[in-house]
């Protein structure tokens, strides 16, 4: 009997993985999954079904950062479920810190769901990133301002000021639960929080990751410094919607290596930047990769830059273009106020010698989604065309 129980435990471990804290919690909260066969059945569900199950767990029913109910977004790199307002600030941190995905709008793979399970969910992640949260720093609330959210989220994830010392980082604050046993010297340090922060800033190097990441994109040093300064304000922007950008493919791109290139695409909207994967040795790459950006109230152009990835030197420039997304946003706003249901053309961006379009960019309504297909001629380069599909998503979704 003892041997069979040991065997069952071994089988369960092989199914859930040793780090699947969120999976174990799910099984505890769901008695119907206590048996091995039922656990195996759960693991056979599609990624969206498993994702829906994770959303219903107690710790994930509220935003990890402000406590808003029913969060619809996830930082797949951090493993936290977050609300729409906090997701905009997460995007401004950069994908090297927090890669934001929609629970409903993005297509999830089994690998992405497995990674999310293994990270542990809101309860586990908050235990790590808020282990040393002092009492004088208050978490944002659902009604908190953008400024309050931005300050807290940057301290929490970018500077990692509240991480436990067990993670090999210096914890500048004494956690509130240890205050009663702290010495008078500790109490003195609490009364001077700016000194604590200064000491931490000298000891950590985490905040340098963003700079090195941007430098790897081949931007000039002066541009990187300017971006770093302005990033502190990026999270304080009110957003009116989201734009989903599907980078489809490139055609006849420029040669930057001996006979070919290793292209990738950077998309920038205001202070936000996201990038596609690198495709090796291909002048006609097919990405079919969807990326999401928040739309600021003052709508800037969507900037597109193509680079050639190099391992031992600065990445080579392969062209750029700008897209005016104002017509697409205007069409999406008009559709929200209308009662239109059938598919139809809503407008178009006409190709001409004054813009980078290869052909007219038609704005259409298809299955309740406002989309635009664009074929861009890359600028400041000898050749290359990039095909992109845009979709405007209201914040209400």
Short mmCIF file of C-alpha atoms in Angstrom, two decimals:
data_model
loop_
_atom_site.label_atom_id
_atom_site.label_comp_id
_atom_site.label_asym_id
_atom_site.label_seq_id
_atom_site.Cartn_x
_atom_site.Cartn_y
_atom_site.Cartn_z
CA UNK A 1 0.00 0.00 0.00
CA UNK A 2 2.84 2.37 0.94
CA UNK A 3 4.63 1.64 -2.32
CA UNK A 4 1.53 2.42 -4.37
CA UNK A 5 1.08 5.74 -2.60
CA UNK A 6 4.69 6.63 -3.27
CA UNK A 7 4.22 5.72 -6.93
CA UNK A 8 1.11 7.91 -7.17
CA UNK A 9 2.94 10.87 -5.62
CA UNK A 10 5.76 10.36 -8.10
CA UNK A 11 3.30 10.35 -11.00
CA UNK A 12 1.63 13.52 -9.75
CA UNK A 13 4.97 15.30 -9.49
CA UNK A 14 5.80 14.35 -13.05
CA UNK A 15 2.50 15.82 -14.21
CA UNK A 16 2.50 19.09 -12.35
CA UNK A 17 6.21 19.82 -12.11
CA UNK A 18 8.10 20.52 -8.91
CA UNK A 19 7.58 24.27 -9.17
CA UNK A 20 3.85 24.25 -9.98
CA UNK A 21 2.69 26.04 -6.82
CA UNK A 22 -0.35 27.42 -8.59
CA UNK A 23 -1.29 23.98 -9.91
CA UNK A 24 -1.05 22.48 -6.40
CA UNK A 25 -3.22 25.30 -5.05
CA UNK A 26 -5.73 24.68 -7.81
CA UNK A 27 -5.94 21.00 -6.87
CA UNK A 28 -6.40 21.88 -3.17
CA UNK A 29 -9.23 24.27 -4.01
CA UNK A 30 -10.80 21.79 -6.43
CA UNK A 31 -11.57 18.48 -4.66
CA UNK A 32 -12.68 16.90 -7.92
CA UNK A 33 -9.03 16.90 -9.04
CA UNK A 34 -7.70 14.88 -6.10
CA UNK A 35 -7.17 11.70 -8.07
CA UNK A 36 -4.29 11.11 -10.43
CA UNK A 37 -6.52 10.40 -13.44
CA UNK A 38 -8.48 13.61 -12.94
CA UNK A 39 -5.27 15.61 -12.67
CA UNK A 40 -4.05 14.06 -15.89
CA UNK A 41 -7.33 15.01 -17.53
CA UNK A 42 -6.90 18.63 -16.40
CA UNK A 43 -3.43 18.70 -17.95
CA UNK A 44 -4.96 17.51 -21.24
CA UNK A 45 -7.28 20.54 -21.45
CA UNK A 46 -6.52 23.17 -24.08
CA UNK A 47 -4.44 26.20 -23.05
CA UNK A 48 -7.45 28.54 -22.91
CA UNK A 49 -9.42 26.15 -20.68
CA UNK A 50 -6.47 25.75 -18.32
CA UNK A 51 -5.97 29.51 -18.34
CA UNK A 52 -9.62 30.04 -17.41
CA UNK A 53 -9.15 27.66 -14.48
CA UNK A 54 -6.12 29.59 -13.27
CA UNK A 55 -8.08 32.86 -13.50
CA UNK A 56 -10.64 31.48 -11.07
CA UNK A 57 -8.12 30.77 -8.30
CA UNK A 58 -8.51 32.92 -5.20
CA UNK A 59 -5.23 34.82 -5.51
CA UNK A 60 -5.79 35.61 -9.18
CA UNK A 61 -9.29 37.05 -8.87
CA UNK A 62 -7.82 40.42 -7.95
CA UNK A 63 -5.07 42.54 -9.52
CA UNK A 64 -1.71 41.72 -7.94
CA UNK A 65 -0.80 45.41 -7.71
CA UNK A 66 -3.95 47.40 -6.91
CA UNK A 67 -6.54 44.78 -5.92
CA UNK A 68 -9.05 45.51 -8.69
CA UNK A 69 -11.43 42.60 -9.17
CA UNK A 70 -11.55 40.34 -12.23
CA UNK A 71 -8.19 41.24 -13.88
CA UNK A 72 -8.04 40.51 -17.60
CA UNK A 73 -4.30 40.84 -18.19
CA UNK A 74 -1.21 38.86 -17.24
CA UNK A 75 2.49 39.62 -17.06
CA UNK A 76 3.67 36.34 -18.55
CA UNK A 77 7.28 37.04 -17.56
CA UNK A 78 6.44 37.84 -13.93
CA UNK A 79 3.46 35.51 -13.54
CA UNK A 80 0.95 38.01 -12.12
CA UNK A 81 -2.67 38.70 -13.06
CA UNK A 82 -3.25 42.47 -13.38
CA UNK A 83 -5.97 44.97 -14.28
CA UNK A 84 -6.12 47.14 -17.40
CA UNK A 85 -4.78 50.26 -15.64
CA UNK A 86 -1.80 48.49 -14.11
CA UNK A 87 -1.12 46.67 -17.40
CA UNK A 88 -0.33 49.98 -19.10
CA UNK A 89 2.34 50.72 -16.50
CA UNK A 90 3.75 47.20 -16.84
CA UNK A 91 4.12 47.80 -20.58
CA UNK A 92 6.06 51.00 -19.91
CA UNK A 93 8.61 48.97 -17.91
CA UNK A 94 9.65 47.20 -21.11
CA UNK A 95 9.35 43.56 -22.13
CA UNK A 96 12.70 42.77 -20.50
CA UNK A 97 10.91 43.29 -17.16
CA UNK A 98 7.24 42.62 -17.84
CA UNK A 99 5.67 41.13 -20.97
CA UNK A 100 1.93 41.79 -20.87
CA UNK A 101 -0.63 39.51 -22.53
CA UNK A 102 -4.41 39.59 -22.60
CA UNK A 103 -6.31 36.67 -21.12
CA UNK A 104 -8.96 37.01 -23.81
CA UNK A 105 -7.39 38.77 -26.79
CA UNK A 106 -4.09 36.91 -27.13
CA UNK A 107 -3.71 33.32 -28.30
CA UNK A 108 -2.03 31.30 -25.56
CA UNK A 109 0.14 28.24 -26.18
CA UNK A 110 0.54 25.23 -23.89
CA UNK A 111 4.12 26.34 -23.18
CA UNK A 112 3.00 29.80 -22.09
CA UNK A 113 0.35 28.39 -19.75
CA UNK A 114 2.85 25.88 -18.32
CA UNK A 115 5.29 28.72 -17.64
CA UNK A 116 2.54 30.73 -15.95
CA UNK A 117 1.61 27.75 -13.78
CA UNK A 118 5.22 27.24 -12.73
CA UNK A 119 5.67 30.89 -11.74
CA UNK A 120 2.98 30.43 -9.10
CA UNK A 121 0.35 33.16 -9.55
CA UNK A 122 -0.41 36.34 -7.59
CA UNK A 123 -0.12 34.87 -4.10
CA UNK A 124 3.31 33.34 -4.69
CA UNK A 125 4.71 36.28 -6.69
CA UNK A 126 3.50 38.90 -4.21
CA UNK A 127 5.07 36.91 -1.38
CA UNK A 128 8.38 37.30 -3.22
CA UNK A 129 8.17 40.87 -4.50
CA UNK A 130 6.45 42.32 -1.40
CA UNK A 131 8.36 40.36 1.26
CA UNK A 132 9.97 43.52 2.67
CA UNK A 133 7.12 45.96 2.02
CA UNK A 134 7.31 48.58 4.80
CA UNK A 135 4.22 49.94 6.47
CA UNK A 136 4.86 53.51 5.29
CA UNK A 137 4.54 52.44 1.63
CA UNK A 138 0.93 51.71 0.77
CA UNK A 139 -0.18 49.49 -2.10
CA UNK A 140 -2.36 51.20 -4.69
CA UNK A 141 -6.12 50.72 -4.58
CA UNK A 142 -8.53 50.31 -7.49
CA UNK A 143 -9.24 54.05 -7.27
CA UNK A 144 -5.58 55.10 -7.05
CA UNK A 145 -4.11 57.55 -9.54
CA UNK A 146 -1.80 56.59 -12.39
CA UNK A 147 1.06 58.31 -10.53
CA UNK A 148 0.53 56.18 -7.40
CA UNK A 149 0.35 52.98 -9.43
CA UNK A 150 3.44 53.86 -11.44
CA UNK A 151 5.56 54.65 -8.39
CA UNK A 152 4.62 51.41 -6.62
CA UNK A 153 4.92 49.11 -9.63
CA UNK A 154 8.36 50.47 -10.55
CA UNK A 155 9.59 50.06 -6.98
CA UNK A 156 8.16 46.56 -6.85
CA UNK A 157 9.35 45.04 -10.14
CA UNK A 158 11.95 47.33 -11.75
CA UNK A 159 13.94 48.35 -8.66
CA UNK A 160 12.85 45.27 -6.65
CA UNK A 161 12.96 47.27 -3.44
CA UNK A 162 10.75 44.88 -1.48
CA UNK A 163 12.35 41.54 -2.44
CA UNK A 164 13.50 39.23 0.36
CA UNK A 165 17.23 39.00 1.05
CA UNK A 166 16.98 35.25 0.38
CA UNK A 167 16.90 36.18 -3.32
CA UNK A 168 20.50 37.45 -2.92
CA UNK A 169 19.39 41.06 -3.12
CA UNK A 170 19.78 43.56 -0.30
CA UNK A 171 16.43 44.27 1.30
CA UNK A 172 16.45 47.97 2.24
CA UNK A 173 13.33 47.75 4.40
CA UNK A 174 12.33 45.70 7.40
CA UNK A 175 9.01 43.98 6.65
CA UNK A 176 6.07 45.16 8.72
CA UNK A 177 5.66 41.78 10.46
CA UNK A 178 9.20 42.09 11.88
CA UNK A 179 8.80 45.62 13.20
CA UNK A 180 7.89 44.53 16.72
CA UNK A 181 11.23 42.73 17.14
CA UNK A 182 13.38 45.38 15.44
CA UNK A 183 16.02 47.31 17.38
CA UNK A 184 16.07 51.05 17.99
CA UNK A 185 18.58 51.34 15.16
CA UNK A 186 16.09 49.71 12.78
CA UNK A 187 13.41 52.06 13.98
CA UNK A 188 15.70 54.96 13.21
CA UNK A 189 16.24 53.72 9.67
CA UNK A 190 12.46 53.58 9.16
CA UNK A 191 12.18 57.25 9.97
CA UNK A 192 14.56 58.05 7.12
CA UNK A 193 13.25 56.11 4.12
CA UNK A 194 15.14 58.21 1.52
CA UNK A 195 18.46 57.04 3.00
CA UNK A 196 17.30 53.43 2.77
CA UNK A 197 16.43 53.90 -0.87
CA UNK A 198 19.77 55.57 -1.55
CA UNK A 199 21.65 52.69 0.01
CA UNK A 200 19.65 50.21 -2.06
CA UNK A 201 20.25 52.08 -5.30
CA UNK A 202 24.00 51.78 -4.74
CA UNK A 203 23.84 48.06 -4.15
CA UNK A 204 21.53 46.83 -6.89
CA UNK A 205 22.24 46.69 -10.60
CA UNK A 206 18.80 45.49 -11.69
CA UNK A 207 17.79 48.92 -12.96
CA UNK A 208 20.65 48.82 -15.48
CA UNK A 209 19.10 45.92 -17.37
CA UNK A 210 16.76 48.20 -19.30
CA UNK A 211 19.64 50.34 -20.57
CA UNK A 212 21.69 47.42 -21.79
CA UNK A 213 18.59 45.94 -23.43
CA UNK A 214 17.93 49.13 -25.34
CA UNK A 215 21.59 49.43 -26.33
CA UNK A 216 21.40 45.96 -27.83
CA UNK A 217 18.84 47.35 -30.25
CA UNK A 218 21.55 49.50 -31.79
CA UNK A 219 20.31 52.85 -30.55
CA UNK A 220 22.77 55.64 -29.89
CA UNK A 221 23.91 56.19 -26.32
CA UNK A 222 22.38 59.64 -26.19
CA UNK A 223 19.01 58.25 -27.29
CA UNK A 224 19.17 55.57 -24.62
CA UNK A 225 19.84 58.15 -21.91
CA UNK A 226 16.96 60.26 -23.11
CA UNK A 227 14.65 57.23 -23.15
CA UNK A 228 15.75 56.26 -19.64
CA UNK A 229 14.91 59.72 -18.30
CA UNK A 230 11.51 59.88 -19.98
CA UNK A 231 10.55 56.33 -18.96
CA UNK A 232 9.84 57.54 -15.42
CA UNK A 233 6.85 59.41 -16.84
CA UNK A 234 5.64 56.67 -19.18
CA UNK A 235 3.38 54.97 -16.69
CA UNK A 236 1.64 58.25 -15.80
CA UNK A 237 -0.17 58.45 -19.16
CA UNK A 238 -3.89 57.79 -19.37
CA UNK A 239 -4.72 55.19 -22.01
CA UNK A 240 -7.80 55.17 -24.22
CA UNK A 241 -7.40 51.75 -25.78
CA UNK A 242 -5.02 49.11 -27.06
CA UNK A 243 -3.56 48.40 -30.44
CA UNK A 244 -2.81 44.83 -31.42
CA UNK A 245 -0.08 44.71 -34.06
CA UNK A 246 0.48 41.53 -36.04
CA UNK A 247 3.86 41.74 -37.75
CA UNK A 248 3.13 39.46 -40.72
CA UNK A 249 6.23 39.35 -42.91
CA UNK A 250 9.04 41.20 -44.63
CA UNK A 251 9.84 41.11 -48.33
CA UNK A 252 13.16 41.69 -50.07
CA UNK A 253 14.83 43.14 -46.98
CA UNK A 254 18.30 44.66 -47.07
CA UNK A 255 21.44 42.51 -46.78
CA UNK A 256 23.49 43.29 -43.69
CA UNK A 257 25.58 40.14 -43.30
CA UNK A 258 27.65 38.45 -46.02
CA UNK A 259 24.72 37.24 -48.11
CA UNK A 260 21.68 37.65 -45.87
CA UNK A 261 20.39 39.18 -42.60
CA UNK A 262 18.92 38.13 -39.23
CA UNK A 263 15.99 40.56 -39.02
CA UNK A 264 13.74 41.53 -36.13
CA UNK A 265 11.23 44.36 -35.73
CA UNK A 266 10.83 46.95 -32.97
CA UNK A 267 7.46 48.68 -32.51
CA UNK A 268 7.30 51.90 -30.50
CA UNK A 269 4.28 53.92 -29.39
CA UNK A 270 5.18 56.84 -27.17
CA UNK A 271 7.44 55.49 -24.41
CA UNK A 272 6.47 51.86 -25.03
CA UNK A 273 8.53 49.47 -27.12
CA UNK A 274 8.10 45.80 -28.01
CA UNK A 275 10.07 43.57 -30.35
CA UNK A 276 9.55 40.45 -32.41
CA UNK A 277 11.73 37.37 -32.37
CA UNK A 278 14.82 37.22 -34.56
CA UNK A 279 14.57 35.15 -37.75
CA UNK A 280 17.93 33.80 -38.83
CA UNK A 281 19.34 34.15 -42.34
CA UNK A 282 16.22 35.31 -44.15
CA UNK A 283 15.55 38.31 -46.37
CA UNK A 284 11.85 37.36 -46.66
CA UNK A 285 11.03 36.54 -43.01
CA UNK A 286 7.57 35.47 -41.88
CA UNK A 287 6.89 36.41 -38.25
CA UNK A 288 3.09 36.27 -37.88
CA UNK A 289 3.72 37.58 -34.38
CA UNK A 290 1.14 39.65 -32.49
CA UNK A 291 2.26 42.35 -30.07
CA UNK A 292 0.16 44.68 -27.92
CA UNK A 293 0.65 48.35 -27.04
CA UNK A 294 -1.46 50.78 -25.01
CA UNK A 295 -2.81 53.82 -26.88
CA UNK A 296 -2.12 57.11 -25.04
CA UNK A 297 -4.78 59.79 -24.95
CA UNK A 298 -2.53 61.99 -27.10
CA UNK A 299 -2.01 59.53 -29.95
CA UNK A 300 1.55 59.42 -31.32
CA UNK A 301 2.52 57.66 -34.56
CA UNK A 302 3.39 53.98 -34.39
CA UNK A 303 7.09 53.70 -35.20
CA UNK A 304 8.45 50.60 -36.91
CA UNK A 305 12.19 49.85 -37.07
CA UNK A 306 13.86 46.76 -38.54
CA UNK A 307 17.28 45.61 -37.34
CA UNK A 308 19.72 42.86 -38.20
CA UNK A 309 20.78 40.94 -35.09
CA UNK A 310 24.54 40.71 -34.54
CA UNK A 311 26.22 38.79 -31.74
CA UNK A 312 29.52 40.63 -31.50
CA UNK A 313 28.73 44.18 -32.62
CA UNK A 314 25.93 46.71 -32.65
CA UNK A 315 22.79 45.53 -34.47
CA UNK A 316 22.57 46.89 -38.02
CA UNK A 317 19.78 49.21 -39.13
CA UNK A 318 17.51 47.79 -41.87
CA UNK A 319 14.91 50.50 -42.34
CA UNK A 320 12.07 52.29 -40.58
CA UNK A 321 8.58 53.67 -41.08
CA UNK A 322 5.82 55.49 -39.21
CA UNK A 323 2.12 54.67 -39.16
CA UNK A 324 -0.59 57.19 -38.34
CA UNK A 325 -3.03 55.15 -36.21
CA UNK A 326 -5.40 58.09 -35.58
CA UNK A 327 -7.81 57.07 -38.41
CA UNK A 328 -7.97 53.50 -37.06
CA UNK A 329 -8.68 54.74 -33.52
CA UNK A 330 -11.33 57.15 -34.80
CA UNK A 331 -13.02 54.33 -36.73
CA UNK A 332 -12.99 52.12 -33.61
CA UNK A 333 -14.57 54.90 -31.52
CA UNK A 334 -17.26 55.47 -34.14
CA UNK A 335 -18.03 51.75 -34.26
CA UNK A 336 -18.43 51.60 -30.46
CA UNK A 337 -21.15 54.24 -30.63
CA UNK A 338 -22.96 52.60 -33.55
CA UNK A 339 -25.24 49.59 -33.89
CA UNK A 340 -23.48 48.17 -36.96
CA UNK A 341 -23.09 44.39 -36.99
CA UNK A 342 -22.27 43.43 -40.58
CA UNK A 343 -18.78 43.48 -42.06
CA UNK A 344 -17.96 46.64 -44.00
CA UNK A 345 -15.22 49.07 -45.02
CA UNK A 346 -14.91 51.99 -42.57
CA UNK A 347 -12.19 54.00 -44.29
CA UNK A 348 -8.73 53.83 -45.75
CA UNK A 349 -5.27 55.37 -45.67
CA UNK A 350 -4.56 56.20 -49.32
CA UNK A 351 -1.13 55.30 -50.71
CA UNK A 352 0.73 58.24 -52.28
CA UNK A 353 4.18 59.63 -52.80
CA UNK A 354 3.85 61.49 -49.50
CA UNK A 355 3.69 58.35 -47.36
CA UNK A 356 5.31 54.93 -47.08
CA UNK A 357 2.33 52.83 -48.20
CA UNK A 358 2.80 50.33 -51.02
CA UNK A 359 -1.00 50.12 -51.39
CA UNK A 360 -4.08 51.63 -49.71
CA UNK A 361 -4.45 50.64 -46.06
CA UNK A 362 -8.11 49.61 -45.81
CA UNK A 363 -9.83 50.01 -42.41
CA UNK A 364 -12.56 47.39 -42.12
CA UNK A 365 -15.02 45.94 -39.64
CA UNK A 366 -14.84 42.15 -39.52
CA UNK A 367 -16.58 40.00 -36.90
CA UNK A 368 -16.93 42.95 -34.56
CA UNK A 369 -13.24 43.91 -34.83
CA UNK A 370 -11.86 47.09 -36.37
CA UNK A 371 -8.77 46.17 -38.38
CA UNK A 372 -6.36 47.63 -40.93
CA UNK A 373 -3.92 45.84 -43.23
CA UNK A 374 -0.85 47.88 -44.12
CA UNK A 375 2.04 47.24 -46.49
CA UNK A 376 4.93 49.61 -45.73
CA UNK A 377 7.93 50.59 -47.82
CA UNK A 378 10.83 50.87 -45.37
CA UNK A 379 12.57 54.25 -45.32
CA UNK A 380 16.24 55.31 -45.10
CA UNK A 381 17.34 51.97 -46.50
CA UNK A 382 18.04 50.66 -50.00
CA UNK A 383 15.05 48.29 -50.10
CA UNK A 384 12.45 46.31 -48.13
CA UNK A 385 8.70 46.04 -47.54
CA UNK A 386 6.95 45.13 -44.28
CA UNK A 387 3.39 43.83 -44.00
CA UNK A 388 1.49 44.57 -40.78
CA UNK A 389 -2.07 44.05 -39.54
CA UNK A 390 -3.51 46.42 -36.93
CA UNK A 391 -6.50 45.94 -34.64
CA UNK A 392 -7.84 48.61 -32.29
CA UNK A 393 -9.22 47.29 -29.01
CA UNK A 394 -11.28 49.52 -26.67
CA UNK A 395 -10.37 49.42 -22.98
CA UNK A 396 -13.86 48.11 -22.27
CA UNK A 397 -12.79 44.78 -23.76
#
